[in-house]
């Protein structure tokens, strides 16, 4: 651990030879560089105020600039290239245009890299890697200068999250093993807004646009007995998702998707797809990730690479019954007497071969659809058509995914919605839903905000959107 810190003013001049405990020689610094394959890796203890979307479980700051100044044999060398595992797009104070910056994300009490007894209880969160293309065996001075970005917090998130409001931030030199451990743990990243994970998005981006927002999700809920209305409890599968576009000038160069399984109240198993309409001839490639509940570990066979021509149309969840289950129970997160269980998290990083105009991309909330393996039916929002040539209803046209009384089999609602309990009709759990359907969506448009007491399963976004 280094004696110097990044101060509460967001700046720091850190002497790499000035340790908190003991001393460091030039040859030892060179050994650290050599161990890290020609780079210096440093850990930062992110120490931010827990207010707004920043909280104990997720905090962040933005790096505006960094330089490492080396003196060796009477010569001075300066290195300004660096990276961290995460980036975001934020606007500087007084500006509204957003640019991409490297970020540091962590959480209170992160213990991925714990200090030894001489480190006074400090722990670390994020890694900075600085390539150094020279030997450090004979250096007489090595000083790291770092400045955090003052963000335009009046814009809300992500700027309000990635400002700096506390300090000082401690810094430590890392071995490669410790750097790899801390990077893999990724404390606080899953809850942070507008995180761009380095290494999966390849295209250059100037800014990011999110739907429904950088911190909110669409909720897709399904009744899977289509075309029969059945119990109409709309908890057969419940999924949360959001979509982000990486902008290059005024066009979309990349696409990312984040989402979670929230509930499964069905004896059937399904595959869940997300279809986003794109111009004919559009092409690109991407990576699909599927994380085990509450874990940074991915399921066997993931991440998966894929290529896509035409509209974006990918199966993001396969075999929902096996993915989300409680031993000895038929359903998950839909019964009043059963404890809650977290679901899988998924994400997609997709780069377009040629950027696409935003106006040429289908409007949100897009076409999230279900394929029911047991019946062979696909289920879409009413305004969409079937897409799978192998499904039972492969000739279903737009407007067909509702019954004779106008009741849909898929709905999209905001992320503070709670699903009905098992076998409780959606119209019983949310009584104004009947007026919404009866008016063909013209009235009672906020039906989802008025649940009936004792008729819903209180899951809560803070639970299903796990850290």
mmCIF file of N, CA, C and O in Angstrom, residues 43-125:
data_model
loop_
_atom_site.group_PDB
_atom_site.id
_atom_site.type_symbol
_atom_site.label_atom_id
_atom_site.label_comp_id
_atom_site.label_asym_id
_atom_site.label_seq_id
_atom_site.Cartn_x
_atom_site.Cartn_y
_atom_site.Cartn_z
ATOM 1 N N UNK A 43 -4.174 -1.015 -7.416
ATOM 2 C CA UNK A 43 -5.531 -1.124 -6.878
ATOM 3 C C UNK A 43 -5.931 0.200 -6.248
ATOM 4 O O UNK A 43 -5.102 0.917 -5.690
ATOM 5 N N UNK A 44 -7.225 0.525 -6.364
ATOM 6 C CA UNK A 44 -7.767 1.741 -5.760
ATOM 7 C C UNK A 44 -8.928 1.363 -4.853
ATOM 8 O O UNK A 44 -9.784 0.557 -5.219
ATOM 9 N N UNK A 45 -8.936 1.935 -3.667
ATOM 10 C CA UNK A 45 -10.044 1.759 -2.734
ATOM 11 C C UNK A 45 -11.050 2.879 -3.001
ATOM 12 O O UNK A 45 -10.835 4.026 -2.615
ATOM 13 N N UNK A 46 -12.128 2.553 -3.724
ATOM 14 C CA UNK A 46 -13.140 3.558 -4.059
ATOM 15 C C UNK A 46 -13.910 3.918 -2.794
ATOM 16 O O UNK A 46 -14.537 3.071 -2.166
ATOM 17 N N UNK A 47 -13.870 5.181 -2.435
ATOM 18 C CA UNK A 47 -14.392 5.634 -1.137
ATOM 19 C C UNK A 47 -15.327 6.805 -1.371
ATOM 20 O O UNK A 47 -14.984 7.956 -1.155
ATOM 21 N N UNK A 48 -16.540 6.504 -1.864
ATOM 22 C CA UNK A 48 -17.472 7.551 -2.257
ATOM 23 C C UNK A 48 -18.631 7.672 -1.270
ATOM 24 O O UNK A 48 -18.928 6.747 -0.517
ATOM 25 N N UNK A 49 -19.317 8.809 -1.339
ATOM 26 C CA UNK A 49 -20.493 9.027 -0.501
ATOM 27 C C UNK A 49 -21.630 8.126 -0.976
ATOM 28 O O UNK A 49 -21.889 7.999 -2.167
ATOM 29 N N UNK A 50 -22.319 7.504 -0.053
ATOM 30 C CA UNK A 50 -23.415 6.586 -0.391
ATOM 31 C C UNK A 50 -24.731 7.351 -0.450
ATOM 32 O O UNK A 50 -25.566 7.255 0.442
ATOM 33 N N UNK A 51 -24.913 8.133 -1.528
ATOM 34 C CA UNK A 51 -26.168 8.860 -1.704
ATOM 35 C C UNK A 51 -26.649 8.693 -3.141
ATOM 36 O O UNK A 51 -25.884 8.365 -4.034
ATOM 37 N N UNK A 52 -27.951 8.901 -3.352
ATOM 38 C CA UNK A 52 -28.511 8.711 -4.685
ATOM 39 C C UNK A 52 -28.363 7.271 -5.125
ATOM 40 O O UNK A 52 -28.597 6.336 -4.365
ATOM 41 N N UNK A 53 -27.932 7.075 -6.381
ATOM 42 C CA UNK A 53 -27.732 5.705 -6.864
ATOM 43 C C UNK A 53 -26.424 5.123 -6.376
ATOM 44 O O UNK A 53 -26.202 3.924 -6.512
ATOM 45 N N UNK A 54 -25.539 5.964 -5.860
ATOM 46 C CA UNK A 54 -24.369 5.426 -5.169
ATOM 47 C C UNK A 54 -24.803 4.991 -3.773
ATOM 48 O O UNK A 54 -25.514 5.700 -3.078
ATOM 49 N N UNK A 55 -24.363 3.817 -3.390
ATOM 50 C CA UNK A 55 -24.732 3.269 -2.090
ATOM 51 C C UNK A 55 -23.622 2.348 -1.640
ATOM 52 O O UNK A 55 -22.586 2.225 -2.307
ATOM 53 N N UNK A 56 -23.813 1.708 -0.514
ATOM 54 C CA UNK A 56 -22.751 0.875 0.026
ATOM 55 C C UNK A 56 -22.331 -0.227 -0.933
ATOM 56 O O UNK A 56 -21.165 -0.597 -0.997
ATOM 57 N N UNK A 57 -23.286 -0.744 -1.725
ATOM 58 C CA UNK A 57 -22.980 -1.886 -2.591
ATOM 59 C C UNK A 57 -22.441 -1.492 -3.958
ATOM 60 O O UNK A 57 -21.976 -2.351 -4.703
ATOM 61 N N UNK A 58 -22.468 -0.201 -4.301
ATOM 62 C CA UNK A 58 -21.928 0.219 -5.600
ATOM 63 C C UNK A 58 -21.608 1.705 -5.587
ATOM 64 O O UNK A 58 -22.462 2.537 -5.277
ATOM 65 N N UNK A 59 -20.348 2.051 -5.898
ATOM 66 C CA UNK A 59 -19.879 3.424 -5.904
ATOM 67 C C UNK A 59 -18.901 3.581 -7.068
ATOM 68 O O UNK A 59 -18.266 2.609 -7.471
ATOM 69 N N UNK A 60 -18.784 4.798 -7.602
ATOM 70 C CA UNK A 60 -17.897 4.960 -8.745
ATOM 71 C C UNK A 60 -17.341 6.353 -8.891
ATOM 72 O O UNK A 60 -17.911 7.335 -8.406
ATOM 73 N N UNK A 61 -16.214 6.439 -9.591
ATOM 74 C CA UNK A 61 -15.597 7.704 -9.973
ATOM 75 C C UNK A 61 -15.094 7.569 -11.411
ATOM 76 O O UNK A 61 -14.949 6.464 -11.937
ATOM 77 N N UNK A 62 -14.829 8.713 -12.045
ATOM 78 C CA UNK A 62 -14.358 8.776 -13.423
ATOM 79 C C UNK A 62 -12.941 9.320 -13.454
ATOM 80 O O UNK A 62 -12.635 10.311 -12.779
ATOM 81 N N UNK A 63 -12.069 8.701 -14.239
ATOM 82 C CA UNK A 63 -10.699 9.190 -14.374
ATOM 83 C C UNK A 63 -10.632 10.147 -15.563
ATOM 84 O O UNK A 63 -10.931 9.763 -16.694
ATOM 85 N N UNK A 64 -10.243 11.401 -15.310
ATOM 86 C CA UNK A 64 -10.085 12.363 -16.399
ATOM 87 C C UNK A 64 -8.724 12.214 -17.069
ATOM 88 O O UNK A 64 -8.607 12.218 -18.297
ATOM 89 N N UNK A 65 -7.672 12.066 -16.265
ATOM 90 C CA UNK A 65 -6.324 11.937 -16.821
ATOM 91 C C UNK A 65 -5.425 11.176 -15.854
ATOM 92 O O UNK A 65 -5.681 11.146 -14.639
ATOM 93 N N UNK A 66 -4.365 10.596 -16.420
ATOM 94 C CA UNK A 66 -3.382 9.870 -15.617
ATOM 95 C C UNK A 66 -2.050 9.922 -16.331
ATOM 96 O O UNK A 66 -1.986 9.791 -17.559
ATOM 97 N N UNK A 67 -1.001 10.119 -15.581
ATOM 98 C CA UNK A 67 0.349 10.061 -16.146
ATOM 99 C C UNK A 67 1.302 9.465 -15.123
ATOM 100 O O UNK A 67 1.146 9.683 -13.913
ATOM 101 N N UNK A 68 2.258 8.711 -15.610
ATOM 102 C CA UNK A 68 3.306 8.133 -14.780
ATOM 103 C C UNK A 68 4.628 8.724 -15.251
ATOM 104 O O UNK A 68 5.011 8.543 -16.420
ATOM 105 N N UNK A 69 5.320 9.435 -14.374
ATOM 106 C CA UNK A 69 6.579 10.081 -14.718
ATOM 107 C C UNK A 69 7.730 9.322 -14.075
ATOM 108 O O UNK A 69 7.763 9.142 -12.854
ATOM 109 N N UNK A 70 8.662 8.867 -14.930
ATOM 110 C CA UNK A 70 9.791 8.064 -14.494
ATOM 111 C C UNK A 70 11.087 8.837 -14.716
ATOM 112 O O UNK A 70 11.289 9.429 -15.792
ATOM 113 N N UNK A 71 11.984 8.838 -13.741
ATOM 114 C CA UNK A 71 13.321 9.386 -13.909
ATOM 115 C C UNK A 71 14.326 8.256 -13.784
ATOM 116 O O UNK A 71 14.302 7.493 -12.812
ATOM 117 N N UNK A 72 15.195 8.140 -14.814
ATOM 118 C CA UNK A 72 16.173 7.055 -14.835
ATOM 119 C C UNK A 72 17.424 7.517 -15.567
ATOM 120 O O UNK A 72 17.323 8.016 -16.707
ATOM 121 N N UNK A 73 18.551 7.396 -14.923
ATOM 122 C CA UNK A 73 19.847 7.757 -15.517
ATOM 123 C C UNK A 73 19.837 9.178 -16.071
ATOM 124 O O UNK A 73 20.366 9.454 -17.157
ATOM 125 N N UNK A 74 19.216 10.095 -15.345
ATOM 126 C CA UNK A 74 19.198 11.491 -15.742
ATOM 127 C C UNK A 74 18.170 11.846 -16.793
ATOM 128 O O UNK A 74 18.084 13.003 -17.211
ATOM 129 N N UNK A 75 17.375 10.884 -17.223
ATOM 130 C CA UNK A 75 16.346 11.127 -18.225
ATOM 131 C C UNK A 75 14.960 11.017 -17.614
ATOM 132 O O UNK A 75 14.762 10.280 -16.631
ATOM 133 N N UNK A 76 14.003 11.739 -18.216
ATOM 134 C CA UNK A 76 12.620 11.709 -17.744
ATOM 135 C C UNK A 76 11.731 11.086 -18.814
ATOM 136 O O UNK A 76 11.812 11.456 -19.988
ATOM 137 N N UNK A 77 10.878 10.142 -18.394
ATOM 138 C CA UNK A 77 9.968 9.451 -19.302
ATOM 139 C C UNK A 77 8.544 9.580 -18.735
ATOM 140 O O UNK A 77 8.342 9.439 -17.529
ATOM 141 N N UNK A 78 7.598 9.832 -19.626
ATOM 142 C CA UNK A 78 6.209 9.977 -19.185
ATOM 143 C C UNK A 78 5.322 8.998 -19.930
ATOM 144 O O UNK A 78 5.385 8.897 -21.161
ATOM 145 N N UNK A 79 4.488 8.280 -19.191
ATOM 146 C CA UNK A 79 3.558 7.304 -19.753
ATOM 147 C C UNK A 79 2.135 7.743 -19.410
ATOM 148 O O UNK A 79 1.817 7.985 -18.240
ATOM 149 N N UNK A 80 1.295 7.872 -20.433
ATOM 150 C CA UNK A 80 -0.079 8.354 -20.219
ATOM 151 C C UNK A 80 -1.145 7.330 -20.610
ATOM 152 O O UNK A 80 -2.322 7.555 -20.352
ATOM 153 N N UNK A 81 -0.736 6.239 -21.250
ATOM 154 C CA UNK A 81 -1.706 5.201 -21.593
ATOM 155 C C UNK A 81 -2.069 4.411 -20.335
ATOM 156 O O UNK A 81 -1.189 4.049 -19.546
ATOM 157 N N UNK A 82 -3.358 4.121 -20.166
ATOM 158 C CA UNK A 82 -3.805 3.329 -19.034
ATOM 159 C C UNK A 82 -5.161 2.732 -19.369
ATOM 160 O O UNK A 82 -5.818 3.129 -20.344
ATOM 161 N N UNK A 83 -5.600 1.808 -18.567
ATOM 162 C CA UNK A 83 -6.939 1.236 -18.722
ATOM 163 C C UNK A 83 -7.435 0.761 -17.367
ATOM 164 O O UNK A 83 -6.652 0.547 -16.436
ATOM 165 N N UNK A 84 -8.760 0.628 -17.265
ATOM 166 C CA UNK A 84 -9.400 -0.013 -16.120
ATOM 167 C C UNK A 84 -10.396 -1.026 -16.693
ATOM 168 O O UNK A 84 -10.707 -0.978 -17.893
ATOM 169 N N UNK A 85 -10.923 -1.936 -15.900
ATOM 170 C CA UNK A 85 -11.869 -2.915 -16.443
ATOM 171 C C UNK A 85 -13.188 -2.340 -16.923
ATOM 172 O O UNK A 85 -13.944 -3.029 -17.598
ATOM 173 N N UNK A 86 -13.497 -1.082 -16.572
ATOM 174 C CA UNK A 86 -14.798 -0.518 -16.937
ATOM 175 C C UNK A 86 -14.647 0.873 -17.542
ATOM 176 O O UNK A 86 -13.707 1.609 -17.244
ATOM 177 N N UNK A 87 -15.619 1.210 -18.379
ATOM 178 C CA UNK A 87 -15.750 2.555 -18.922
ATOM 179 C C UNK A 87 -17.200 2.988 -18.816
ATOM 180 O O UNK A 87 -18.098 2.169 -18.629
ATOM 181 N N UNK A 88 -17.427 4.296 -18.946
ATOM 182 C CA UNK A 88 -18.779 4.818 -19.054
ATOM 183 C C UNK A 88 -18.728 6.076 -19.911
ATOM 184 O O UNK A 88 -17.644 6.524 -20.312
ATOM 185 N N UNK A 89 -19.901 6.595 -20.228
ATOM 186 C CA UNK A 89 -19.964 7.850 -20.986
ATOM 187 C C UNK A 89 -20.633 8.892 -20.106
ATOM 188 O O UNK A 89 -21.759 8.721 -19.656
ATOM 189 N N UNK A 90 -19.908 9.978 -19.847
ATOM 190 C CA UNK A 90 -20.397 11.028 -18.953
ATOM 191 C C UNK A 90 -20.034 12.382 -19.529
ATOM 192 O O UNK A 90 -19.142 12.512 -20.377
ATOM 193 N N UNK A 91 -20.724 13.414 -19.049
ATOM 194 C CA UNK A 91 -20.457 14.793 -19.448
ATOM 195 C C UNK A 91 -19.707 15.520 -18.342
ATOM 196 O O UNK A 91 -20.004 15.351 -17.154
ATOM 197 N N UNK A 92 -18.725 16.326 -18.728
ATOM 198 C CA UNK A 92 -17.992 17.145 -17.768
ATOM 199 C C UNK A 92 -18.900 18.242 -17.228
ATOM 200 O O UNK A 92 -19.904 18.608 -17.843
ATOM 201 N N UNK A 93 -18.540 18.774 -16.096
ATOM 202 C CA UNK A 93 -19.310 19.869 -15.518
ATOM 203 C C UNK A 93 -19.400 21.028 -16.502
ATOM 204 O O UNK A 93 -18.427 21.380 -17.172
ATOM 205 N N UNK A 94 -20.592 21.605 -16.639
ATOM 206 C CA UNK A 94 -20.821 22.701 -17.566
ATOM 207 C C UNK A 94 -21.084 22.278 -18.994
ATOM 208 O O UNK A 94 -21.338 23.117 -19.854
ATOM 209 N N UNK A 95 -21.021 20.947 -19.268
ATOM 210 C CA UNK A 95 -21.259 20.447 -20.619
ATOM 211 C C UNK A 95 -22.404 19.440 -20.600
ATOM 212 O O UNK A 95 -22.746 18.881 -19.553
ATOM 213 N N UNK A 96 -22.993 19.196 -21.772
ATOM 214 C CA UNK A 96 -24.058 18.190 -21.880
ATOM 215 C C UNK A 96 -23.681 17.053 -22.824
ATOM 216 O O UNK A 96 -24.311 16.007 -22.795
ATOM 217 N N UNK A 97 -22.665 17.267 -23.681
ATOM 218 C CA UNK A 97 -22.217 16.190 -24.563
ATOM 219 C C UNK A 97 -21.383 15.192 -23.776
ATOM 220 O O UNK A 97 -20.476 15.577 -23.025
ATOM 221 N N UNK A 98 -21.692 13.917 -23.964
ATOM 222 C CA UNK A 98 -21.016 12.871 -23.204
ATOM 223 C C UNK A 98 -19.881 12.240 -24.003
ATOM 224 O O UNK A 98 -19.970 12.088 -25.210
ATOM 225 N N UNK A 99 -18.828 11.879 -23.310
ATOM 226 C CA UNK A 99 -17.680 11.200 -23.907
ATOM 227 C C UNK A 99 -17.336 9.977 -23.063
ATOM 228 O O UNK A 99 -17.770 9.861 -21.911
ATOM 229 N N UNK A 100 -16.551 9.080 -23.648
ATOM 230 C CA UNK A 100 -16.180 7.842 -22.961
ATOM 231 C C UNK A 100 -14.955 8.060 -22.082
ATOM 232 O O UNK A 100 -13.949 8.622 -22.521
ATOM 233 N N UNK A 101 -15.049 7.605 -20.841
ATOM 234 C CA UNK A 101 -13.938 7.685 -19.893
ATOM 235 C C UNK A 101 -13.798 6.352 -19.172
ATOM 236 O O UNK A 101 -14.779 5.616 -18.992
ATOM 237 N N UNK A 102 -12.586 6.071 -18.734
ATOM 238 C CA UNK A 102 -12.389 4.938 -17.845
ATOM 239 C C UNK A 102 -12.925 5.276 -16.453
ATOM 240 O O UNK A 102 -12.845 6.423 -16.003
ATOM 241 N N UNK A 103 -13.471 4.264 -15.788
ATOM 242 C CA UNK A 103 -14.068 4.457 -14.472
ATOM 243 C C UNK A 103 -13.471 3.487 -13.459
ATOM 244 O O UNK A 103 -12.866 2.466 -13.818
ATOM 245 N N UNK A 104 -13.668 3.819 -12.194
ATOM 246 C CA UNK A 104 -13.317 2.941 -11.068
ATOM 247 C C UNK A 104 -14.598 2.689 -10.286
ATOM 248 O O UNK A 104 -15.256 3.637 -9.859
ATOM 249 N N UNK A 105 -14.951 1.420 -10.119
ATOM 250 C CA UNK A 105 -16.193 1.049 -9.435
ATOM 251 C C UNK A 105 -15.856 0.126 -8.271
ATOM 252 O O UNK A 105 -14.985 -0.740 -8.381
ATOM 253 N N UNK A 106 -16.552 0.313 -7.163
ATOM 254 C CA UNK A 106 -16.312 -0.552 -6.007
ATOM 255 C C UNK A 106 -17.510 -0.581 -5.085
ATOM 256 O O UNK A 106 -18.605 -0.144 -5.438
ATOM 257 N N UNK A 107 -17.296 -1.096 -3.890
ATOM 258 C CA UNK A 107 -18.346 -1.134 -2.893
ATOM 259 C C UNK A 107 -17.728 -0.996 -1.511
ATOM 260 O O UNK A 107 -16.554 -1.313 -1.304
ATOM 261 N N UNK A 108 -18.507 -0.556 -0.570
ATOM 262 C CA UNK A 108 -18.039 -0.420 0.803
ATOM 263 C C UNK A 108 -17.675 -1.780 1.368
ATOM 264 O O UNK A 108 -18.446 -2.731 1.257
ATOM 265 N N UNK A 109 -16.506 -1.859 1.956
ATOM 266 C CA UNK A 109 -16.109 -3.112 2.592
ATOM 267 C C UNK A 109 -15.740 -4.207 1.630
ATOM 268 O O UNK A 109 -15.725 -5.382 1.995
ATOM 269 N N UNK A 110 -15.432 -3.869 0.370
ATOM 270 C CA UNK A 110 -15.016 -4.893 -0.591
ATOM 271 C C UNK A 110 -13.807 -5.641 -0.041
ATOM 272 O O UNK A 110 -12.859 -5.048 0.427
ATOM 273 N N UNK A 111 -13.858 -6.957 -0.096
ATOM 274 C CA UNK A 111 -12.803 -7.754 0.531
ATOM 275 C C UNK A 111 -12.132 -8.695 -0.448
ATOM 276 O O UNK A 111 -11.560 -9.698 -0.063
ATOM 277 N N UNK A 112 -12.193 -8.391 -1.740
ATOM 278 C CA UNK A 112 -11.537 -9.243 -2.713
ATOM 279 C C UNK A 112 -10.026 -9.265 -2.499
ATOM 280 O O UNK A 112 -9.370 -10.275 -2.667
ATOM 281 N N UNK A 113 -9.482 -8.105 -2.175
ATOM 282 C CA UNK A 113 -8.052 -8.003 -1.889
ATOM 283 C C UNK A 113 -7.920 -7.354 -0.524
ATOM 284 O O UNK A 113 -8.015 -6.152 -0.376
ATOM 285 N N UNK A 114 -7.756 -8.161 0.490
ATOM 286 C CA UNK A 114 -7.734 -7.629 1.852
ATOM 287 C C UNK A 114 -6.302 -7.306 2.258
ATOM 288 O O UNK A 114 -5.351 -7.940 1.805
ATOM 289 N N UNK A 115 -6.146 -6.323 3.104
ATOM 290 C CA UNK A 115 -4.803 -5.920 3.508
ATOM 291 C C UNK A 115 -4.202 -6.870 4.539
ATOM 292 O O UNK A 115 -4.899 -7.623 5.203
ATOM 293 N N UNK A 116 -2.877 -6.820 4.610
ATOM 294 C CA UNK A 116 -2.255 -7.544 5.716
ATOM 295 C C UNK A 116 -2.388 -6.707 6.987
ATOM 296 O O UNK A 116 -2.988 -5.639 6.987
ATOM 297 N N UNK A 117 -1.848 -7.182 8.044
ATOM 298 C CA UNK A 117 -2.087 -6.541 9.349
ATOM 299 C C UNK A 117 -1.526 -5.131 9.426
ATOM 300 O O UNK A 117 -1.928 -4.344 10.275
ATOM 301 N N UNK A 118 -0.594 -4.785 8.515
ATOM 302 C CA UNK A 118 -0.012 -3.451 8.546
ATOM 303 C C UNK A 118 -0.764 -2.437 7.725
ATOM 304 O O UNK A 118 -0.324 -1.298 7.612
ATOM 305 N N UNK A 119 -1.913 -2.832 7.150
ATOM 306 C CA UNK A 119 -2.606 -1.929 6.229
ATOM 307 C C UNK A 119 -3.813 -1.243 6.863
ATOM 308 O O UNK A 119 -4.635 -0.668 6.176
ATOM 309 N N UNK A 120 -3.949 -1.329 8.120
ATOM 310 C CA UNK A 120 -4.944 -0.562 8.875
ATOM 311 C C UNK A 120 -6.378 -0.771 8.396
ATOM 312 O O UNK A 120 -7.192 0.132 8.384
ATOM 313 N N UNK A 121 -6.701 -1.975 7.970
ATOM 314 C CA UNK A 121 -8.079 -2.296 7.638
ATOM 315 C C UNK A 121 -8.555 -1.833 6.284
ATOM 316 O O UNK A 121 -9.728 -1.941 5.962
ATOM 317 N N UNK A 122 -7.674 -1.296 5.440
ATOM 318 C CA UNK A 122 -8.090 -0.812 4.129
ATOM 319 C C UNK A 122 -8.284 -1.980 3.173
ATOM 320 O O UNK A 122 -7.544 -2.942 3.194
ATOM 321 N N UNK A 123 -9.294 -1.893 2.319
ATOM 322 C CA UNK A 123 -9.521 -2.901 1.288
ATOM 323 C C UNK A 123 -9.675 -2.197 -0.048
ATOM 324 O O UNK A 123 -9.846 -0.988 -0.110
ATOM 325 N N UNK A 124 -9.629 -2.971 -1.135
ATOM 326 C CA UNK A 124 -9.529 -2.376 -2.463
ATOM 327 C C UNK A 124 -10.601 -2.899 -3.396
ATOM 328 O O UNK A 124 -11.189 -3.951 -3.188
ATOM 329 N N UNK A 125 -10.862 -2.120 -4.469
ATOM 330 C CA UNK A 125 -11.980 -2.404 -5.353
ATOM 331 C C UNK A 125 -11.600 -2.567 -6.812
ATOM 332 O O UNK A 125 -12.023 -3.508 -7.469
#
